Tab-separated table of C-alpha atoms and ligand atoms in Angstrom:
chain	number	residue	atom	x	y	z
A	1	MET	CA	22.162	-213.221	132.958
A	2	LYS	CA	24.953	-213.775	135.588
A	3	PHE	CA	27.892	-211.400	135.245
A	4	LEU	CA	31.162	-211.715	136.924
A	5	VAL	CA	33.128	-208.421	137.168
A	6	THR	CA	36.582	-208.608	138.570
A	7	GLY	CA	38.322	-205.533	139.985
A	8	GLY	CA	34.863	-203.771	140.772
A	9	ALA	CA	36.287	-202.110	143.728
A	10	GLY	CA	38.828	-200.179	141.744
A	11	PHE	CA	38.248	-196.984	139.839
A	12	ILE	CA	36.882	-198.002	136.487
A	13	GLY	CA	35.321	-201.192	137.880
A	14	ALA	CA	33.388	-199.316	140.545
A	15	ASN	CA	32.246	-196.861	137.983
A	16	TYR	CA	31.092	-199.735	135.888
A	17	MET	CA	29.337	-201.419	138.600
A	18	HIS	CA	27.241	-198.248	139.244
A	19	TYR	CA	26.363	-197.923	135.636
A	20	VAL	CA	25.267	-201.581	135.087
A	21	VAL	CA	23.685	-202.560	138.394
A	22	ASN	CA	21.184	-199.559	137.972
A	23	LYS	CA	20.801	-200.064	134.332
A	24	TYR	CA	20.063	-203.746	134.152
A	25	PRO	CA	18.097	-204.866	137.274
A	26	GLU	CA	17.262	-208.084	135.497
A	27	ASP	CA	20.896	-209.209	135.421
A	28	GLN	CA	22.985	-210.295	138.402
A	29	PHE	CA	26.382	-208.767	138.947
A	30	VAL	CA	29.176	-210.519	141.246
A	31	ASN	CA	31.984	-208.252	142.123
A	32	LEU	CA	35.166	-210.231	142.489
A	33	ASP	CA	38.120	-208.155	144.040
A	34	LEU	CA	41.234	-208.857	146.036
A	35	LEU	CA	40.941	-205.423	147.772
A	36	THR	CA	44.647	-204.571	147.100
A	37	TYR	CA	45.748	-201.042	148.042
A	38	ALA	CA	43.596	-199.879	145.060
A	39	GLY	CA	40.366	-201.634	145.992
A	40	ASN	CA	38.011	-199.599	148.126
A	41	LEU	CA	34.627	-200.770	148.903
A	42	GLU	CA	33.668	-197.241	150.145
A	43	SER	CA	33.199	-196.426	146.388
A	44	LEU	CA	30.411	-199.187	146.196
A	45	LYS	CA	28.390	-198.001	149.233
A	46	ASP	CA	25.487	-196.919	147.203
A	47	LEU	CA	25.106	-200.446	145.599
A	48	GLU	CA	25.174	-202.492	148.915
A	49	GLY	CA	21.882	-204.196	149.596
A	50	LYS	CA	20.628	-204.098	145.914
A	51	PRO	CA	19.270	-207.511	145.088
A	52	ASN	CA	21.229	-207.772	141.835
A	53	TYR	CA	24.720	-206.937	143.245
A	54	SER	CA	27.030	-208.970	145.543
A	55	PHE	CA	30.717	-208.799	146.403
A	56	VAL	CA	33.170	-211.704	146.835
A	57	ARG	CA	36.820	-210.997	148.095
A	58	GLY	CA	39.372	-213.261	146.240
A	59	ASP	CA	42.375	-213.361	144.043
A	60	ILE	CA	41.840	-213.969	140.279
A	61	ALA	CA	45.242	-215.668	140.313
A	62	ASP	CA	44.213	-218.274	143.001
A	63	ARG	CA	43.308	-221.159	140.719
A	64	PRO	CA	41.447	-223.453	143.268
A	65	PHE	CA	39.485	-220.452	144.601
A	66	ILE	CA	38.432	-219.358	141.020
A	67	MET	CA	37.510	-222.846	139.726
A	68	ASP	CA	35.395	-223.399	142.789
A	69	LEU	CA	33.720	-220.082	142.419
A	70	PHE	CA	32.733	-220.753	138.815
A	71	GLU	CA	31.708	-224.263	139.362
A	72	LYS	CA	29.344	-222.906	141.992
A	73	GLU	CA	27.973	-219.712	140.265
A	74	LYS	CA	27.968	-220.775	136.562
A	75	PHE	CA	28.658	-217.222	135.031
A	76	ASP	CA	27.453	-216.357	131.670
A	77	VAL	CA	29.643	-213.322	131.145
A	78	VAL	CA	33.146	-212.661	132.661
A	79	ILE	CA	34.394	-208.954	132.546
A	80	ASN	CA	37.937	-208.636	133.679
A	81	PHE	CA	38.879	-205.318	135.021
A	82	ALA	CA	41.201	-206.735	137.920
A	83	ALA	CA	44.834	-205.734	137.450
A	84	GLU	CA	47.841	-203.848	138.818
A	85	SER	CA	47.349	-200.640	136.992
A	86	HIS	CA	49.983	-198.236	137.959
A	87	VAL	CA	52.869	-197.801	135.764
A	88	ASP	CA	55.173	-196.381	138.321
A	89	ARG	CA	54.616	-199.389	140.812
A	90	SER	CA	55.453	-201.659	137.894
A	91	VAL	CA	58.735	-200.220	137.649
A	92	LYS	CA	59.386	-201.098	141.276
A	93	ASP	CA	57.869	-204.734	141.462
A	94	PRO	CA	57.290	-206.225	137.907
A	95	GLY	CA	56.610	-209.713	139.311
A	96	LEU	CA	53.512	-208.530	140.872
A	97	PHE	CA	52.259	-207.306	137.611
A	98	VAL	CA	52.850	-210.711	135.948
A	99	ARG	CA	51.101	-212.482	138.654
A	100	SER	CA	47.914	-210.548	138.643
A	101	ASN	CA	47.661	-209.216	134.967
A	102	VAL	CA	49.014	-212.426	133.129
A	103	LEU	CA	48.421	-215.375	135.479
A	104	GLY	CA	45.153	-213.798	136.808
A	105	THR	CA	43.819	-213.523	133.340
A	106	THR	CA	44.833	-217.147	132.169
A	107	THR	CA	43.319	-218.519	135.363
A	108	LEU	CA	40.023	-216.745	134.762
A	109	MET	CA	39.962	-217.997	131.140
A	110	ASP	CA	40.598	-221.688	132.269
A	111	ALA	CA	37.578	-221.293	134.489
A	112	ALA	CA	35.407	-219.647	131.936
A	113	LYS	CA	36.357	-222.242	129.471
A	114	ALA	CA	35.636	-225.026	131.956
A	115	VAL	CA	31.929	-223.809	132.584
A	116	GLY	CA	31.438	-222.577	128.946
A	117	VAL	CA	30.718	-218.801	129.444
A	118	LYS	CA	28.889	-216.824	126.834
A	119	ARG	CA	31.389	-214.222	126.609
A	120	TYR	CA	34.879	-213.335	128.318
A	121	HIS	CA	35.745	-209.713	128.005
A	122	GLN	CA	39.236	-208.366	128.645
A	123	VAL	CA	39.646	-204.831	129.611
A	124	SER	CA	42.958	-203.759	128.131
A	125	THR	CA	44.771	-200.636	127.534
A	126	ASP	CA	46.319	-198.434	124.611
A	127	GLU	CA	49.651	-198.755	126.445
A	128	VAL	CA	50.152	-202.039	124.637
A	129	TYR	CA	50.628	-200.270	121.419
A	130	GLY	CA	53.682	-198.353	122.926
A	131	ASP	CA	54.109	-194.639	122.101
A	132	LEU	CA	53.707	-192.242	119.113
A	133	PRO	CA	56.284	-189.484	118.308
A	134	LEU	CA	55.254	-185.947	119.351
A	135	ASP	CA	56.225	-184.572	115.778
A	136	ARG	CA	53.493	-186.915	114.093
A	137	PRO	CA	50.214	-185.593	115.152
A	138	ASP	CA	48.693	-187.535	112.182
A	139	LEU	CA	49.381	-191.026	113.646
A	140	PHE	CA	46.907	-192.631	115.791
A	141	PHE	CA	46.554	-196.261	117.293
A	142	THR	CA	44.201	-198.580	115.390
A	143	GLU	CA	43.249	-202.148	116.384
A	144	THR	CA	45.961	-203.406	113.796
A	145	THR	CA	48.705	-201.250	115.325
A	146	PRO	CA	51.539	-203.970	116.530
A	147	LEU	CA	51.863	-204.509	120.075
A	148	HIS	CA	55.236	-202.732	121.181
A	149	THR	CA	55.402	-202.242	125.004
A	150	SER	CA	57.505	-199.885	127.084
A	151	SER	CA	56.857	-200.728	130.659
A	152	PRO	CA	56.543	-203.808	133.009
A	153	TYR	CA	52.754	-202.851	133.299
A	154	SER	CA	52.124	-202.561	129.651
A	155	SER	CA	53.921	-205.601	128.870
A	156	SER	CA	51.788	-207.669	131.420
A	157	LYS	CA	48.794	-206.086	129.789
A	158	ALA	CA	50.007	-207.055	126.224
A	159	GLY	CA	51.009	-210.509	127.446
A	160	ALA	CA	47.444	-211.031	128.730
A	161	ASP	CA	45.951	-209.829	125.567
A	162	LEU	CA	48.164	-212.292	123.566
A	163	PHE	CA	46.859	-215.031	125.742
A	164	VAL	CA	43.177	-213.934	125.355
A	165	MET	CA	43.557	-214.206	121.604
A	166	ALA	CA	45.142	-217.543	121.850
A	167	TYR	CA	42.417	-218.720	123.945
A	168	HIS	CA	39.929	-217.702	121.333
A	169	ARG	CA	41.780	-219.452	118.426
A	170	THR	CA	43.069	-222.576	120.318
A	171	PHE	CA	40.056	-223.266	122.575
A	172	GLY	CA	37.255	-221.367	121.007
A	173	LEU	CA	36.627	-219.219	124.033
A	174	PRO	CA	34.175	-216.318	123.011
A	175	VAL	CA	36.247	-213.191	123.858
A	176	THR	CA	36.564	-209.547	123.183
A	177	ILE	CA	39.119	-207.043	124.226
A	178	SER	CA	38.902	-203.378	124.590
A	179	ARG	CA	41.736	-201.119	124.590
A	180	CYS	CA	41.070	-197.616	126.157
A	181	SER	CA	43.045	-194.418	126.455
A	182	ASN	CA	43.733	-192.946	129.857
A	183	ASN	CA	40.639	-192.376	132.065
A	184	TYR	CA	39.564	-190.050	134.545
A	185	GLY	CA	36.721	-189.207	136.723
A	186	PRO	CA	35.194	-190.088	140.067
A	187	TYR	CA	36.753	-192.686	142.355
A	188	GLN	CA	40.226	-192.533	140.847
A	189	PHE	CA	42.928	-193.616	143.400
A	190	PRO	CA	44.987	-190.296	143.985
A	191	GLU	CA	48.326	-191.821	142.694
A	192	LYS	CA	47.266	-191.213	138.950
A	193	LEU	CA	47.978	-187.862	137.407
A	194	ILE	CA	44.610	-186.128	137.523
A	195	PRO	CA	43.466	-186.777	141.284
A	196	LEU	CA	46.918	-186.591	142.490
A	197	MET	CA	47.271	-182.952	141.258
A	198	ILE	CA	43.684	-182.037	142.437
A	199	SER	CA	44.255	-183.437	145.868
A	200	ARG	CA	47.713	-181.795	146.376
A	201	ALA	CA	46.884	-178.570	144.810
A	202	LEU	CA	43.895	-178.245	147.221
A	203	ALA	CA	46.328	-178.890	150.104
A	204	ASP	CA	48.800	-176.272	148.367
A	205	GLU	CA	51.580	-179.133	148.041
A	206	ALA	CA	54.249	-179.280	145.254
A	207	LEU	CA	53.012	-180.786	142.054
A	208	PRO	CA	55.513	-183.353	140.663
A	209	VAL	CA	55.420	-183.315	136.778
A	210	TYR	CA	57.820	-185.802	135.284
A	211	GLY	CA	60.370	-184.459	132.936
A	212	THR	CA	59.335	-181.491	130.772
A	213	GLY	CA	55.548	-182.264	131.114
A	214	GLU	CA	55.363	-182.431	127.287
A	215	ASN	CA	54.163	-186.114	127.300
A	216	VAL	CA	50.662	-186.197	125.751
A	217	ARG	CA	47.819	-188.402	126.981
A	218	ASP	CA	44.444	-189.054	125.239
A	219	TRP	CA	41.719	-188.503	128.109
A	220	LEU	CA	38.446	-190.226	128.214
A	221	HIS	CA	35.816	-189.855	131.070
A	222	VAL	CA	35.534	-193.107	132.946
A	223	HIS	CA	31.598	-192.916	132.189
A	224	ASP	CA	32.277	-192.976	128.445
A	225	HIS	CA	34.497	-195.909	128.784
A	226	CYS	CA	31.940	-197.893	130.848
A	227	VAL	CA	29.210	-197.218	128.095
A	228	ALA	CA	31.725	-198.487	125.546
A	229	ILE	CA	32.404	-201.637	127.564
A	230	ASP	CA	28.813	-202.564	127.917
A	231	LEU	CA	28.088	-202.124	124.159
A	232	ILE	CA	31.007	-204.402	123.362
A	233	VAL	CA	29.911	-207.024	125.836
A	234	ARG	CA	26.286	-207.004	124.465
A	235	ASN	CA	26.872	-206.290	120.787
A	236	GLY	CA	30.611	-206.479	119.822
A	237	ARG	CA	31.829	-209.438	117.732
A	238	VAL	CA	33.572	-212.231	119.233
A	239	GLY	CA	37.128	-212.276	118.624
A	240	GLU	CA	37.570	-208.701	118.025
A	241	VAL	CA	39.488	-206.006	119.488
A	242	TYR	CA	37.986	-202.425	120.002
A	243	ASN	CA	39.890	-199.467	120.654
A	244	ILE	CA	38.058	-196.743	122.926
A	245	GLY	CA	39.069	-192.981	122.991
A	246	GLY	CA	37.512	-189.593	122.070
A	247	HIS	CA	40.357	-187.381	120.649
A	248	ASN	CA	40.930	-185.481	123.661
A	249	GLU	CA	44.840	-185.231	123.723
A	250	ARG	CA	46.526	-182.923	126.157
A	251	THR	CA	50.118	-182.514	127.398
A	252	ASN	CA	50.572	-183.356	131.061
A	253	LEU	CA	51.539	-179.641	131.618
A	254	GLU	CA	48.342	-178.494	129.955
A	255	VAL	CA	46.317	-180.732	132.315
A	256	VAL	CA	47.971	-179.700	135.461
A	257	LYS	CA	47.460	-176.070	134.449
A	258	THR	CA	43.831	-176.613	133.838
A	259	ILE	CA	43.289	-178.101	137.137
A	260	LEU	CA	45.289	-175.034	138.906
A	261	ARG	CA	42.999	-172.608	137.076
A	262	ALA	CA	39.948	-174.347	138.108
A	263	LEU	CA	41.031	-174.464	141.598
A	264	ASP	CA	42.421	-170.836	141.563
A	265	LYS	CA	45.897	-171.991	142.702
A	266	PRO	CA	49.300	-170.753	141.573
A	267	GLU	CA	51.480	-172.371	138.889
A	268	SER	CA	54.517	-171.979	141.235
A	269	LEU	CA	53.042	-175.221	142.758
A	270	ILE	CA	54.429	-177.115	139.720
A	271	HIS	CA	57.762	-178.777	140.109
A	272	PHE	CA	59.584	-180.595	137.353
A	273	VAL	CA	61.016	-183.919	138.873
A	274	THR	CA	63.240	-186.788	137.369
A	275	ASP	CA	61.454	-188.530	134.482
A	276	ARG	CA	59.534	-191.688	134.669
A	277	PRO	CA	61.946	-194.467	133.325
A	278	GLY	CA	60.730	-195.579	129.809
A	279	HIS	CA	58.085	-192.773	129.812
A	280	ASP	CA	55.933	-193.132	126.775
A	281	MET	CA	55.704	-189.787	124.812
A	282	ARG	CA	52.260	-189.750	123.340
A	283	TYR	CA	49.093	-192.016	123.220
A	284	ALA	CA	46.305	-191.406	120.810
A	285	ILE	CA	43.423	-193.658	119.708
A	286	ASP	CA	41.658	-193.796	116.582
A	287	PRO	CA	38.105	-194.891	117.734
A	288	GLU	CA	36.482	-195.313	114.288
A	289	LYS	CA	35.626	-199.103	114.627
A	290	ILE	CA	33.698	-198.805	117.775
A	291	GLU	CA	31.920	-195.608	116.503
A	292	THR	CA	30.983	-197.071	113.156
A	293	GLU	CA	30.187	-200.913	114.282
A	294	LEU	CA	28.568	-200.229	117.836
A	295	GLY	CA	27.390	-196.545	117.566
A	296	TRP	CA	29.369	-195.373	120.529
A	297	VAL	CA	29.651	-191.657	121.047
A	298	PRO	CA	31.337	-190.234	124.012
A	299	GLU	CA	29.169	-187.897	126.372
A	300	TYR	CA	32.108	-185.843	127.572
A	301	ASN	CA	34.976	-183.879	125.918
A	302	PHE	CA	37.884	-182.987	128.106
A	303	ASP	CA	36.630	-179.584	129.316
A	304	THR	CA	33.214	-180.902	130.327
A	305	GLY	CA	34.818	-184.076	131.997
A	306	ILE	CA	37.571	-182.291	133.786
A	307	ALA	CA	35.010	-179.850	135.271
A	308	GLN	CA	32.815	-182.689	136.429
A	309	THR	CA	35.647	-184.455	137.869
A	310	ILE	CA	37.220	-181.506	139.900
A	311	GLN	CA	33.857	-180.794	141.129
A	312	TRP	CA	33.407	-184.372	142.314
A	313	TYR	CA	36.790	-184.330	144.287
A	314	LEU	CA	35.596	-180.969	145.760
A	315	ASP	CA	32.193	-182.585	146.816
A	316	ASN	CA	33.761	-185.940	148.006
A	317	ARG	CA	36.647	-184.810	149.976
A	318	GLU	CA	36.176	-187.586	152.604
A	319	TRP	CA	36.411	-190.408	150.143
A	320	TRP	CA	40.026	-189.351	148.849
A	321	GLU	CA	41.246	-187.758	152.160
A	322	ARG	CA	40.849	-191.166	153.833
A	323	ILE	CA	43.102	-192.554	151.217
A	324	VAL	CA	45.619	-189.672	151.332
A	325	SER	CA	45.887	-190.002	155.152
A	326	GLY	CA	46.267	-193.881	155.064
A	327	GLU	CA	48.780	-196.048	153.480
A	328	TYR	CA	49.096	-193.696	150.583
A	329	GLN	CA	51.284	-191.254	152.662
A	330	ASN	CA	53.819	-194.146	153.056
A	331	TYR	CA	53.584	-194.888	149.264
A	332	PHE	CA	54.045	-191.302	148.215
A	333	GLU	CA	57.269	-190.985	150.487
A	334	LYS	CA	58.581	-194.242	148.706
A	335	MET	CA	57.962	-192.906	145.267
A	336	TYR	CA	58.543	-189.038	145.587
A	337	GLY	CA	60.817	-188.662	148.746
A	338	GLU	CA	63.989	-188.351	147.036
A	339	ARG	CA	62.607	-186.610	143.945
A	340	LEU	CA	61.122	-183.901	146.068
A	341	ALA	CA	63.966	-183.458	148.450
B	401	NAD	P1	42.621	-199.885	139.802
B	401	NAD	O1	44.023	-200.006	140.208
B	401	NAD	O2	41.893	-198.630	140.368
B	401	NAD	O3	41.670	-201.067	140.297
B	401	NAD	C1	42.105	-202.359	140.063
B	401	NAD	C2	41.298	-203.288	140.840
B	401	NAD	O4	41.537	-204.888	140.736
B	401	NAD	C3	41.448	-202.907	142.345
B	401	NAD	O5	40.032	-202.923	142.996
B	401	NAD	C4	42.337	-204.121	143.004
B	401	NAD	O6	41.894	-204.287	144.375
B	401	NAD	C5	41.814	-205.236	142.052
B	401	NAD	N1	42.845	-206.372	141.989
B	401	NAD	C6	44.108	-206.184	141.504
B	401	NAD	N2	44.577	-207.345	141.643
B	401	NAD	C7	43.691	-208.468	141.836
B	401	NAD	C8	43.733	-209.674	141.879
B	401	NAD	N3	44.988	-210.425	141.618
B	401	NAD	N4	42.570	-210.424	142.191
B	401	NAD	C9	41.410	-209.520	142.272
B	401	NAD	N5	41.398	-208.287	142.234
B	401	NAD	C10	42.479	-207.601	142.105
B	401	NAD	O7	42.588	-199.828	138.111
B	401	NAD	P2	41.603	-198.992	137.313
B	401	NAD	O8	42.299	-197.787	136.727
B	401	NAD	O9	40.114	-199.174	137.600
B	401	NAD	O10	41.820	-200.181	136.013
B	401	NAD	C11	41.081	-201.092	135.722
B	401	NAD	C12	41.359	-201.962	134.445
B	401	NAD	O11	41.466	-201.082	133.349
B	401	NAD	C13	42.745	-202.358	134.462
B	401	NAD	O12	42.742	-203.715	133.881
B	401	NAD	C14	43.697	-201.358	133.792
B	401	NAD	O13	44.677	-202.159	133.084
B	401	NAD	C15	42.510	-200.989	132.709
B	401	NAD	N6	42.829	-199.711	132.072
B	401	NAD	C16	42.959	-198.530	132.951
B	401	NAD	C17	42.924	-197.261	132.520
B	401	NAD	C18	43.240	-195.867	133.387
B	401	NAD	O14	43.285	-194.812	132.687
B	401	NAD	N7	43.152	-196.224	134.473
B	401	NAD	C19	42.877	-197.092	130.919
B	401	NAD	C20	42.925	-198.172	130.196
B	401	NAD	C21	42.674	-199.484	130.694
B	402	TDX	O1	53.010	-187.694	139.412
B	402	TDX	C1	52.896	-187.792	138.288
B	402	TDX	N1	53.552	-186.955	137.493
B	402	TDX	C2	53.415	-187.020	136.217
B	402	TDX	O2	54.052	-186.264	135.330
B	402	TDX	C3	52.189	-188.951	137.758
B	402	TDX	C4	51.585	-189.898	138.730
B	402	TDX	C5	52.220	-188.930	136.473
B	402	TDX	N2	52.784	-188.047	135.678
B	402	TDX	C6	52.709	-188.277	134.176
B	402	TDX	C7	52.920	-189.574	133.717
B	402	TDX	C8	52.220	-189.676	132.381
B	402	TDX	O3	52.723	-189.117	131.243
B	402	TDX	O4	51.345	-188.114	133.837
B	402	TDX	C9	50.853	-188.951	132.723
B	402	TDX	C10	49.769	-189.868	133.202
B	402	TDX	O5	50.361	-190.628	134.435
B	402	TDX	P1	49.429	-191.753	135.114
B	402	TDX	O6	48.234	-191.218	135.634
B	402	TDX	O7	50.304	-192.550	135.865
B	402	TDX	O8	48.954	-192.699	133.744
B	402	TDX	P2	49.576	-193.462	132.652
B	402	TDX	O9	51.118	-193.854	133.010
B	402	TDX	O10	49.411	-192.708	131.426
B	402	TDX	O11	48.837	-194.788	132.648
B	402	TDX	C11	47.410	-194.810	132.798
B	402	TDX	O12	46.675	-194.874	131.451
B	402	TDX	C12	46.637	-196.184	130.848
B	402	TDX	C13	46.826	-195.727	133.744
B	402	TDX	O13	47.421	-195.579	134.950
B	402	TDX	C14	46.990	-197.061	133.088
B	402	TDX	O14	46.248	-198.192	133.963
B	402	TDX	C15	46.258	-197.140	131.837
B	402	TDX	O15	46.346	-198.295	131.297
C-alpha cells in the first residue's frame, strides 16, 4: 500500500513516520510537507535512505500541485497531519489557518476523491469541542459532544472536520477523523508549553505562565497518539470519529512545577503573564470508544511520559538549540516581548 502522510516534518508527523516506516517495511510512505517554520527535516534524519520512505516539499493548499501529485502517485491512503498548529499564532494571523487547515484539507480530499483512495484520515484535535468548566470534573469530551470552538486555530480545525464529514456523506469518500488531546514528547517545537518550559528552564530564563496557570490540559505522549492513528487507519470504521486521550489531566502550573523539579531549577523562574485571549479552561477526553472498539491502550502515563520527554530534550540539545537560536528568537520577541518587559 502507498501512504501519503502530510505534515510529516512536524512534531507528531515525524514521530508517526518513525513508527510506521520501521513497522511496515512492505508499505511505501511519502512525506509531503511545506517546511513552514514548524517543519524540520532534521527530525527525520534516521529515515533518509530507507527504501520505503521519501520526502516531497509542497503545499497541501496548492491545487494544481496536489492534483498532479495524486495523478502520478495514486496513493491508497492519505493521512493529513499538515496544519498550522499553534493557538497563539492563530490569534495573530487567522487567515493563514484558514488556508492551510481548511483549504488544504478540501484540496487534499478533492485529489483523494479523483483517484479513489481507500482511506482519507484527518488528524483533528479535542479543541474542536471547546472547553469544559473547572468545577465539573465529571464532564468529558465524547465523540458526540457538539463542536464549540474558541480560537481561530480550533475553528479552522472544526471547519475542516465538517468538510471531511460532508465529503463522506456527499461524495462517499471513505474518511475517518481522530481527535486527540494535548501531545508531548520528542521533536516538539519549543513554542508549545512543555518544550518551551524545558528549554527556557535549562537556560535559567523566565517561564511565562498565562493567567493563573489553573487551566487544565489532558496530556498524551505522542507515541500513544501515533499508535492510535495507525489502529484507526487500518481497523477503524469508515465515517467515524475517534477521540484519543489517556486521562492525564494536569493544570499548567503542575506541569511547569514538575519540569522544574526534574531539572532541579527554582520555582522563582515562573512568571505569570497576560492571559491568552479566549483561553480554554479545561480539556478532557473520554477514550472509551477507541479502547473498546480498537483495543487501544496507552503505553505512557504522565509521570513516565514526562520523564522520558525531559530526558530526550537533555539528550538532544542540539536539535532544539538550533531552533531556539534561529528564527524562533524573533518569534519569541514578537509574542512575549511586551509581556515579559
Ligand atoms: P506542527 O506544527 O509541529 O507540524 C505541522 C507540520 O505541517 C509542519 O511540518 C509544517 O511544515 C506542515 N505544514 C503546515 N502547513 C502546511 C501546508 N500548507 N502544506 C504542507 N505542509 C504544511 O504540528 P503538530 O503538533 O505535529 O500537529 C500535527 C497535527 O496534529 C495538526 O493537524 C494538529 O492540528 C493536530 N493535533 C496536534 C496536537 C498537539 O498537541 N500538538 C493535538 C491534537 C491534534
Ligand atoms: O508560554 C506559554 N504559557 C502558557 O501558560 C504557552 C505556549 C502555553 N501556555 C498554556 C496555554 C495552554 O493552556 O499552556 C497550555 C498549553 O498550551 P500550548 O502548548 O500552546 O497548547 P494548546 O493551546 O493547549 O494546544 C495544543 O493542544 C491541542 C496544540 O498546540 C494544538 O495543536 C492541539 O490541537
